[in-house]
Short mmCIF file of C-alpha atoms and ligand atoms in Angstrom, two decimals:
data_model
loop_
_atom_site.label_atom_id
_atom_site.label_comp_id
_atom_site.label_asym_id
_atom_site.label_seq_id
_atom_site.Cartn_x
_atom_site.Cartn_y
_atom_site.Cartn_z
CA MET A 1 -5.47 26.82 -4.87
CA ARG A 2 -1.74 27.37 -5.42
CA TYR A 3 1.43 25.06 -4.49
CA PHE A 4 5.00 26.06 -3.68
CA SER A 5 8.10 23.88 -3.18
CA THR A 6 9.51 23.25 0.30
CA ARG A 7 12.90 24.71 -0.98
CA ASP A 8 11.84 27.79 -2.63
CA PRO A 9 12.04 30.67 0.06
CA GLN A 10 9.98 33.04 -2.42
CA LYS A 11 7.07 30.76 -2.67
CA THR A 12 6.51 30.86 -6.39
CA PRO A 13 3.11 29.80 -6.67
CA LEU A 14 2.14 26.77 -9.26
CA SER A 15 -1.33 25.34 -10.13
CA PHE A 16 -2.11 21.73 -8.95
CA GLU A 17 -1.79 20.89 -12.59
CA GLU A 18 1.81 21.99 -12.69
CA ALA A 19 2.45 20.47 -9.03
CA LEU A 20 0.70 17.00 -9.86
CA LEU A 21 2.68 16.73 -13.26
CA GLY A 22 6.04 17.90 -12.24
CA GLY A 23 6.15 15.53 -9.30
CA LEU A 24 9.27 16.49 -7.88
CA ALA A 25 10.17 20.40 -7.67
CA PRO A 26 12.95 21.15 -10.02
CA ASP A 27 14.77 22.57 -6.80
CA GLY A 28 14.47 19.11 -5.31
CA GLY A 29 11.67 20.01 -3.04
CA LEU A 30 8.14 18.76 -2.64
CA TYR A 31 5.12 20.56 -3.32
CA LEU A 32 3.03 22.01 -0.41
CA PRO A 33 -0.48 23.94 -0.77
CA GLU A 34 -0.19 27.44 -0.15
CA ALA A 35 -3.50 27.37 2.08
CA ILE A 36 -5.44 24.56 3.55
CA PRO A 37 -9.18 24.44 2.81
CA ARG A 38 -11.31 24.29 6.01
CA LEU A 39 -13.83 21.32 6.14
CA SER A 40 -17.43 22.60 5.36
CA GLY A 41 -20.54 21.26 4.03
CA PRO A 42 -22.22 17.86 4.87
CA TRP A 43 -19.06 15.60 4.55
CA ARG A 44 -20.07 13.66 7.70
CA ARG A 45 -23.20 12.58 6.22
CA ALA A 46 -21.76 11.24 3.09
CA ALA A 47 -23.17 7.74 1.86
CA SER A 48 -19.80 6.44 0.73
CA LEU A 49 -16.05 7.43 0.27
CA ALA A 50 -16.58 8.62 -3.12
CA GLU A 51 -19.16 11.00 -2.02
CA LEU A 52 -17.30 12.49 0.45
CA GLY A 53 -14.20 12.57 -1.80
CA VAL A 54 -16.11 14.71 -4.30
CA GLU A 55 -17.46 16.90 -1.35
CA VAL A 56 -13.90 17.42 0.29
CA LEU A 57 -11.76 17.47 -2.98
CA LYS A 58 -13.73 20.10 -4.73
CA GLY A 59 -12.48 22.66 -1.89
CA TRP A 60 -8.76 21.76 -3.10
CA LEU A 61 -9.31 21.41 -6.92
CA GLN A 62 -10.66 24.17 -9.24
CA ASP A 63 -9.94 21.95 -12.16
CA PRO A 64 -11.12 19.56 -12.99
CA PRO A 65 -14.71 21.41 -12.77
CA LEU A 66 -17.19 19.62 -10.68
CA ALA A 67 -19.12 17.88 -13.38
CA GLU A 68 -15.73 16.06 -14.51
CA LEU A 69 -14.34 15.62 -10.81
CA GLU A 70 -17.57 13.67 -9.68
CA PRO A 71 -17.36 10.70 -12.23
CA LEU A 72 -13.74 10.69 -11.75
CA VAL A 73 -13.62 10.26 -8.16
CA ARG A 74 -16.38 7.89 -8.26
CA GLU A 75 -14.59 5.71 -10.67
CA ALA A 76 -11.13 5.98 -8.63
CA LEU A 77 -12.65 5.35 -5.25
CA ASP A 78 -15.19 2.46 -6.36
CA PHE A 79 -14.19 -0.11 -3.26
CA PRO A 80 -14.99 0.19 0.33
CA ALA A 81 -12.94 1.12 3.33
CA PRO A 82 -14.80 -0.29 6.21
CA LEU A 83 -14.17 0.61 10.13
CA VAL A 84 -14.14 -2.41 11.92
CA ARG A 85 -14.43 -2.34 15.75
CA LEU A 86 -11.97 -4.50 17.98
CA GLU A 87 -13.26 -3.39 21.33
CA GLU A 88 -14.59 -0.32 22.58
CA GLY A 89 -12.45 2.51 21.84
CA LEU A 90 -10.31 0.71 19.16
CA TYR A 91 -11.05 0.67 15.55
CA VAL A 92 -9.37 -0.76 12.42
CA LEU A 93 -10.02 1.16 9.40
CA GLU A 94 -9.50 -1.64 6.52
CA LEU A 95 -7.41 0.08 3.43
CA PHE A 96 -7.11 -3.07 1.50
CA HIS A 97 -10.25 -3.56 -0.26
CA GLY A 98 -8.72 -1.91 -3.47
CA PRO A 99 -7.65 -3.89 -6.78
CA THR A 100 -4.12 -4.71 -5.42
CA LEU A 101 -4.81 -5.18 -1.71
CA SER A 102 -3.11 -2.19 -0.15
CA PHE A 103 -4.01 1.44 0.67
CA LYS A 104 -1.76 2.50 -2.12
CA ASP A 105 -4.69 1.89 -4.42
CA PHE A 106 -6.38 5.20 -3.16
CA GLY A 107 -3.60 7.40 -4.25
CA ALA A 108 -2.61 5.74 -7.31
CA ARG A 109 -5.97 5.22 -8.98
CA THR A 110 -7.01 9.06 -8.05
CA MET A 111 -3.78 10.27 -9.26
CA ALA A 112 -3.80 8.45 -12.44
CA ARG A 113 -7.06 10.03 -13.35
CA LEU A 114 -6.26 13.47 -12.24
CA MET A 115 -3.18 13.06 -14.54
CA GLN A 116 -5.26 11.69 -17.70
CA HIS A 117 -7.58 14.53 -17.38
CA PHE A 118 -4.60 17.23 -17.26
CA LEU A 119 -2.68 15.55 -20.26
CA ARG A 120 -5.86 15.05 -22.43
CA LYS A 121 -6.53 18.79 -21.92
CA ARG A 122 -3.08 19.61 -23.08
CA GLY A 123 -3.12 16.93 -25.67
CA GLU A 124 0.32 15.39 -24.01
CA ARG A 125 1.37 12.15 -23.01
CA ARG A 126 3.62 10.67 -20.29
CA ILE A 127 5.59 7.64 -19.64
CA ILE A 128 5.50 6.75 -16.04
CA LEU A 129 8.83 5.20 -14.99
CA VAL A 130 8.70 3.28 -11.61
CA ALA A 131 11.23 0.95 -9.76
CA THR A 132 9.24 -1.19 -7.18
CA SER A 133 10.09 -3.50 -4.43
CA GLY A 134 6.52 -4.56 -3.82
CA ASP A 135 2.88 -2.49 -3.08
CA THR A 136 3.92 0.51 -5.02
CA GLY A 137 4.48 -0.97 -8.55
CA SER A 138 1.27 -3.11 -8.59
CA ALA A 139 -0.87 -0.30 -7.48
CA VAL A 140 0.69 2.21 -10.10
CA ALA A 141 0.29 -0.42 -12.81
CA ASP A 142 -3.08 -1.10 -11.96
CA GLY A 143 -4.12 2.53 -11.02
CA PHE A 144 -2.63 4.00 -14.44
CA ALA A 145 -3.53 1.23 -16.76
CA GLY A 146 -5.75 1.83 -19.50
CA GLN A 147 -5.36 5.74 -19.21
CA GLU A 148 -5.18 6.79 -22.91
CA ASN A 149 -2.36 9.33 -22.66
CA ILE A 150 -0.26 7.48 -20.18
CA GLU A 151 2.38 4.29 -20.60
CA VAL A 152 3.76 2.68 -17.45
CA VAL A 153 7.16 1.02 -17.57
CA LEU A 154 7.83 -1.04 -14.40
CA LEU A 155 11.19 -2.33 -12.92
CA TYR A 156 11.41 -4.70 -9.99
CA PRO A 157 14.38 -7.03 -9.10
CA LYS A 158 13.65 -10.61 -10.30
CA GLY A 159 13.68 -13.15 -7.64
CA LEU A 160 13.63 -10.47 -4.82
CA VAL A 161 9.94 -9.88 -4.53
CA SER A 162 7.30 -12.36 -2.90
CA GLU A 163 5.54 -14.73 -5.23
CA VAL A 164 2.34 -12.67 -4.49
CA GLN A 165 3.85 -9.68 -5.48
CA GLU A 166 5.49 -10.76 -8.48
CA ARG A 167 2.17 -12.50 -9.75
CA GLN A 168 0.70 -8.81 -9.10
CA LEU A 169 3.53 -7.15 -10.99
CA ILE A 170 3.61 -9.34 -13.99
CA VAL A 171 -0.06 -9.65 -14.79
CA LYS A 172 -0.67 -8.21 -18.36
CA ARG A 173 -2.55 -4.64 -18.42
CA PRO A 174 -3.10 -2.38 -21.24
CA GLY A 175 -0.31 0.27 -21.88
CA VAL A 176 1.96 -1.22 -18.97
CA ARG A 177 5.41 -2.93 -19.85
CA THR A 178 7.09 -4.88 -16.91
CA PHE A 179 10.80 -5.53 -16.89
CA ALA A 180 12.54 -8.21 -14.30
CA VAL A 181 15.72 -6.68 -13.69
CA GLU A 182 18.64 -9.24 -13.07
CA GLY A 183 19.66 -7.18 -10.09
CA THR A 184 18.74 -5.61 -6.96
CA PHE A 185 15.98 -2.82 -6.01
CA ASP A 186 18.76 -0.58 -5.81
CA ASP A 187 19.85 -1.31 -9.49
CA CYS A 188 16.33 -0.51 -10.64
CA GLN A 189 16.44 2.86 -8.73
CA ARG A 190 19.58 3.51 -9.98
CA LEU A 191 18.38 2.81 -13.61
CA VAL A 192 15.25 4.99 -13.50
CA LYS A 193 17.32 7.86 -11.84
CA SER A 194 19.97 7.80 -14.42
CA ALA A 195 17.07 7.67 -17.36
CA PHE A 196 15.61 10.65 -15.92
CA THR A 197 18.70 12.75 -16.33
CA ASP A 198 19.91 10.79 -19.72
CA PRO A 199 20.50 13.23 -22.81
CA GLU A 200 19.47 10.77 -25.15
CA LEU A 201 16.14 10.28 -23.41
CA LYS A 202 15.33 13.84 -22.93
CA HIS A 203 12.85 13.80 -26.05
CA LEU A 204 10.51 11.12 -23.87
CA PRO A 205 8.01 12.45 -21.70
CA LEU A 206 9.11 10.43 -18.80
CA SER A 207 7.61 11.11 -15.35
CA SER A 208 7.16 9.39 -11.82
CA ALA A 209 4.39 8.37 -9.79
CA ASN A 210 6.05 8.08 -6.35
CA SER A 211 4.87 8.66 -3.00
CA ILE A 212 6.11 12.26 -2.97
CA ASN A 213 3.48 13.40 -5.54
CA ILE A 214 0.82 15.76 -3.91
CA GLY A 215 -1.83 13.86 -6.34
CA ARG A 216 -1.19 10.82 -4.22
CA LEU A 217 -1.40 12.40 -0.91
CA LEU A 218 -4.88 14.31 -1.17
CA PRO A 219 -6.81 11.22 -1.86
CA GLN A 220 -5.00 9.65 1.34
CA ALA A 221 -6.49 12.35 3.65
CA LEU A 222 -10.14 11.42 2.54
CA TYR A 223 -10.40 8.02 4.57
CA TYR A 224 -9.20 9.54 7.56
CA LEU A 225 -12.53 11.75 7.34
CA TRP A 226 -14.48 8.75 6.24
CA ALA A 227 -13.38 6.74 9.37
CA ALA A 228 -14.68 9.43 11.63
CA ALA A 229 -17.98 9.85 9.69
CA GLN A 230 -18.47 5.99 9.79
CA GLY A 231 -17.83 5.76 13.51
CA HIS A 232 -19.38 8.94 14.56
CA LEU A 233 -16.38 9.65 16.04
CA GLU A 234 -15.98 13.51 16.84
CA ALA A 235 -12.24 13.07 17.91
CA ALA A 236 -9.97 10.24 17.47
CA ASN A 237 -6.50 9.16 17.47
CA PHE A 238 -5.25 7.49 14.38
CA CYS A 239 -2.41 5.17 14.38
CA VAL A 240 -0.40 4.83 10.80
CA PRO A 241 2.12 1.99 10.06
CA SER A 242 4.95 4.37 8.35
CA GLY A 243 7.55 3.80 5.85
CA ASN A 244 7.79 7.06 3.59
CA LEU A 245 5.16 8.92 5.50
CA GLY A 246 3.28 9.61 2.80
CA ASN A 247 -0.01 8.10 4.70
CA LEU A 248 0.84 10.08 7.68
CA THR A 249 1.08 13.18 5.75
CA GLY A 250 -2.63 12.64 4.22
CA GLY A 251 -3.76 12.14 7.93
CA VAL A 252 -1.97 15.68 8.89
CA LEU A 253 -3.72 17.52 5.94
CA ALA A 254 -7.26 15.80 7.06
CA ALA A 255 -6.67 17.46 10.53
CA LEU A 256 -5.28 20.60 9.06
CA MET A 257 -8.71 20.56 7.39
CA GLY A 258 -10.39 20.41 10.55
CA LEU A 259 -10.84 16.86 11.46
CA ARG A 260 -9.95 16.58 15.40
CA VAL A 261 -7.07 14.49 16.04
CA PRO A 262 -5.66 15.00 19.41
CA ARG A 263 -2.84 12.60 18.52
CA PHE A 264 -1.00 10.74 15.93
CA LEU A 265 0.61 7.54 16.41
CA ALA A 266 3.62 6.90 13.82
CA ALA A 267 4.25 3.29 14.01
CA HIS A 268 7.50 2.48 12.55
CA ASN A 269 9.43 -1.09 11.86
CA ALA A 270 13.15 -1.42 12.53
CA ASN A 271 13.85 1.60 10.36
CA PRO A 272 13.98 4.04 13.25
CA TYR A 273 14.49 7.26 11.69
CA PHE A 274 11.11 9.28 12.65
CA PRO A 275 10.28 7.85 15.92
CA ASP A 276 13.95 8.92 16.76
CA PHE A 277 13.64 12.27 15.41
CA LEU A 278 10.37 12.80 17.55
CA ALA A 279 12.34 11.56 20.77
CA GLY A 280 15.16 14.05 19.77
CA ARG A 281 17.59 11.31 19.29
CA ALA A 282 18.20 11.98 15.32
CA GLU A 283 19.06 15.40 13.93
CA PRO A 284 16.56 16.68 10.95
CA PHE A 285 17.31 15.10 7.58
CA ARG A 286 20.27 12.94 8.91
CA PHE A 287 18.93 9.31 7.63
CA PRO A 288 20.35 6.06 8.32
CA PRO A 289 20.63 3.38 5.93
CA THR A 290 17.27 1.07 5.27
CA VAL A 291 17.22 -2.28 7.38
CA PRO A 292 15.11 -5.13 5.99
CA THR A 293 12.11 -6.46 7.50
CA LEU A 294 8.97 -8.39 7.57
CA SER A 295 6.79 -5.26 7.05
CA ASN A 296 8.85 -4.67 3.72
CA ALA A 297 6.65 -2.15 2.40
CA MET A 298 7.73 0.02 5.20
CA ASP A 299 11.44 -0.55 4.98
CA VAL A 300 12.60 2.98 4.21
CA GLY A 301 15.62 4.34 5.80
CA ALA A 302 15.21 7.95 4.75
CA PRO A 303 11.39 9.03 4.69
CA SER A 304 10.85 11.24 1.60
CA ASN A 305 7.64 12.82 3.24
CA PHE A 306 9.40 13.92 6.13
CA GLU A 307 10.67 17.09 4.40
CA ARG A 308 6.96 17.81 3.91
CA LEU A 309 6.00 17.45 7.60
CA TYR A 310 8.94 19.20 8.45
CA HIS A 311 8.13 22.31 6.69
CA LEU A 312 4.20 22.09 7.35
CA LEU A 313 4.36 21.65 11.00
CA GLY A 314 7.89 22.46 12.15
CA PRO A 315 9.91 20.39 14.79
CA GLU A 316 8.13 21.53 18.03
CA ARG A 317 4.71 20.99 16.65
CA LEU A 318 5.66 17.25 14.93
CA ARG A 319 7.03 16.45 18.43
CA GLU A 320 4.02 17.54 20.38
CA TRP A 321 1.45 16.03 18.03
CA VAL A 322 3.01 12.88 16.90
CA TRP A 323 3.97 9.86 19.08
CA GLY A 324 6.26 7.46 17.41
CA THR A 325 7.73 4.23 18.37
CA THR A 326 9.59 1.33 16.42
CA VAL A 327 8.66 -2.37 16.39
CA SER A 328 11.14 -5.24 15.81
CA ASP A 329 10.33 -8.26 13.83
CA PRO A 330 9.64 -10.47 16.66
CA ALA A 331 7.34 -8.12 18.16
CA THR A 332 5.46 -7.66 15.10
CA LEU A 333 4.80 -11.38 14.96
CA GLU A 334 3.95 -11.56 18.49
CA ARG A 335 1.19 -8.82 18.10
CA MET A 336 -0.18 -10.77 14.87
CA GLN A 337 -0.71 -13.46 16.97
CA ARG A 338 -2.19 -11.65 20.30
CA THR A 339 -4.44 -9.94 17.75
CA TYR A 340 -5.85 -13.32 16.59
CA GLU A 341 -6.08 -14.30 19.75
CA GLN A 342 -7.72 -11.45 21.54
CA TYR A 343 -10.04 -10.53 18.72
CA GLY A 344 -10.05 -13.30 16.13
CA TYR A 345 -8.60 -10.52 13.74
CA LEU A 346 -5.74 -11.47 11.20
CA ALA A 347 -3.65 -8.49 10.60
CA CYS A 348 -1.01 -8.19 8.18
CA PRO A 349 2.78 -7.45 9.48
CA HIS A 350 2.34 -3.56 8.61
CA THR A 351 -0.94 -3.58 10.42
CA ALA A 352 0.72 -5.45 13.29
CA VAL A 353 3.34 -2.97 13.84
CA GLY A 354 0.41 -0.39 13.95
CA LEU A 355 -1.62 -2.58 16.47
CA GLU A 356 1.88 -2.75 18.82
CA ALA A 357 2.13 0.75 18.84
CA VAL A 358 -1.26 1.29 19.81
CA HIS A 359 -0.99 -1.19 22.67
CA ARG A 360 2.17 0.66 23.95
CA TYR A 361 0.65 4.01 23.46
CA ARG A 362 -2.25 3.10 25.68
CA MET A 363 0.05 1.56 28.33
CA TYR A 364 2.58 4.41 28.66
CA THR A 365 -0.01 7.38 28.40
CA GLY A 366 -3.60 6.00 29.57
CA ASP A 367 -5.18 8.33 27.03
CA PRO A 368 -8.66 7.20 26.68
CA THR A 369 -9.22 9.01 23.29
CA PRO A 370 -10.75 6.30 20.93
CA ILE A 371 -7.92 4.86 18.38
CA VAL A 372 -8.33 4.24 14.70
CA ALA A 373 -5.53 1.98 13.47
CA LEU A 374 -5.04 1.85 9.73
CA SER A 375 -4.97 -1.41 8.09
CA THR A 376 -2.64 -0.97 5.14
CA ALA A 377 -2.58 -4.24 3.57
CA HIS A 378 -4.55 -7.73 3.11
CA PRO A 379 -2.98 -10.69 5.15
CA ALA A 380 -3.18 -12.79 2.08
CA LYS A 381 -0.33 -10.86 0.53
CA PHE A 382 2.01 -12.05 3.30
CA PRO A 383 1.23 -15.70 3.59
CA ASP A 384 5.06 -16.36 5.21
CA ALA A 385 4.29 -13.88 7.95
CA VAL A 386 0.91 -15.15 8.47
CA ARG A 387 2.52 -18.92 8.54
CA LYS A 388 5.45 -17.71 10.77
CA ALA A 389 2.97 -15.86 13.41
CA LEU A 390 0.27 -18.27 13.64
CA GLY A 391 0.97 -21.41 11.92
CA ILE A 392 -2.05 -21.18 9.68
CA GLU A 393 -2.62 -20.53 5.75
CA PRO A 394 -4.13 -17.20 5.25
CA PRO A 395 -7.43 -17.07 3.87
CA GLN A 396 -7.72 -17.46 0.20
CA GLU A 397 -8.43 -14.10 -1.58
CA ALA A 398 -10.47 -14.05 -4.50
CA ARG A 399 -8.56 -10.96 -6.12
CA LEU A 400 -5.01 -12.71 -5.83
CA GLU A 401 -6.56 -16.28 -6.68
CA ALA A 402 -7.76 -14.66 -9.89
CA LEU A 403 -4.42 -13.54 -11.05
CA LYS A 404 -3.34 -17.12 -11.47
CA ASP A 405 -5.42 -17.59 -14.64
CA ARG A 406 -4.76 -14.20 -16.26
CA PRO A 407 -1.84 -13.87 -18.97
CA VAL A 408 1.43 -12.37 -18.11
CA GLN A 409 3.75 -10.02 -19.54
CA VAL A 410 7.48 -9.49 -18.45
CA GLU A 411 10.64 -9.08 -20.10
CA PRO A 412 14.25 -9.73 -18.51
CA LEU A 413 16.39 -6.75 -18.38
CA PRO A 414 20.15 -6.78 -17.65
CA PRO A 415 20.90 -3.96 -15.00
CA ARG A 416 22.55 -1.52 -17.44
CA LEU A 417 21.17 1.95 -18.51
CA GLU A 418 22.06 0.94 -22.29
CA ALA A 419 19.74 -1.91 -22.00
CA LEU A 420 16.94 -0.20 -20.54
CA LYS A 421 17.59 2.77 -23.17
CA ALA A 422 17.49 0.37 -25.82
CA ARG A 423 14.04 -0.69 -24.71
CA LEU A 424 12.46 2.59 -24.09
CA LEU A 425 13.70 4.11 -27.67
C1 PLP B 501 3.53 1.87 1.54
C2 PLP B 501 3.20 1.07 2.56
C3 PLP B 501 3.09 1.59 4.04
C4 PLP B 501 3.75 2.74 4.15
O1 PLP B 501 3.36 4.15 3.76
P1 PLP B 501 4.01 5.34 3.71
O2 PLP B 501 2.91 6.18 2.84
O3 PLP B 501 5.25 4.92 2.65
O4 PLP B 501 4.31 5.62 5.13
C5 PLP B 501 2.45 0.77 5.10
N1 PLP B 501 1.83 -0.55 4.77
C6 PLP B 501 2.04 -1.02 3.47
C7 PLP B 501 1.45 -2.20 3.11
C8 PLP B 501 2.31 -0.12 2.47
O5 PLP B 501 2.24 -0.87 1.16
#
């Protein structure tokens, strides 16, 4: 199985190992597989997501060999992803039962272990440098912590993440250093970008772990299959609350492997680029600035995986296959409320954006195909939105409560490259 960059017309092939450790291609493109393995074997009869994961990933990866892949996947995917039935033909796939309570745990935990496998083999190490405004940082810190050949350096904007998010970011983890930057998220991103190109840091093995890495995408294809297996669904539409479009790209890969998905629903908040593109209202790659919303993990003006989807499917097929909509903050709160009234189900704001999209899709199209709505985060991570929508306190969540007693590690950092360099060196 070989990979090539979306911007390389010659399609120079690379191994999975090179694509994984490279992250972004040197020409600025994203890695795509040369061919997509078809589903075969007894994946529908798997007893767990991990078992299904091994069965499917062995078709994608020749290295690690099966004897090493199996324990790796079992350790990475050691938490449930239950399919909850809300009503006839409508399911929620809960992707928030991992250690940091968002779907990003699937990708981060698997990618960390795959990277560790290849680095050990090469006798190399890496320093993963991440700027975060929320879920990605804690999933990466948690997923990569304790991997022998990897250290993590995490930057977040001090005072600009929620209390729950901050607690998840600063809890002390082996091999992780966290910096509270006295600036904005853009300052954090700028610091990370300039660190990667700084000549004095060239000798450091800096690397990234953002959602464009192929190592995060493959594991995100697995739970689509697991939903179909759990629900005995021959065919299902999937609704994906989207920002950078990494989750949706995982679903498209699952469908290209052979899962029957007649329609994808791309549910976006007030950041409208992708739905606008699908409706023919926006040009390819002409991205607007980011707008802040309640579903802040989806606040992305320029979705980085758009380039991948565009190359994988082309504009016509994308527009035919994916239905998109944008959901405002008031509509999000109202959908949280209605979902609670109708089903007694507490959805986080990201999931509610998805459920509102489901409601609109069914109303406009009358399509009777069963729908699986992905639930991307636990509502306890967003107590303010829960209070605002429902006037209640979110239920306590043991994994968040336990963090209160754990030691923290965080260092302040002025928003200047020189300061970051001094710490890294
Ligand atoms: C990251 C995130 C999303 C968006 O996923 P993408 O892969 O960036 O489209 C949605 N919901 C939550 C809770 C997230 O953390």
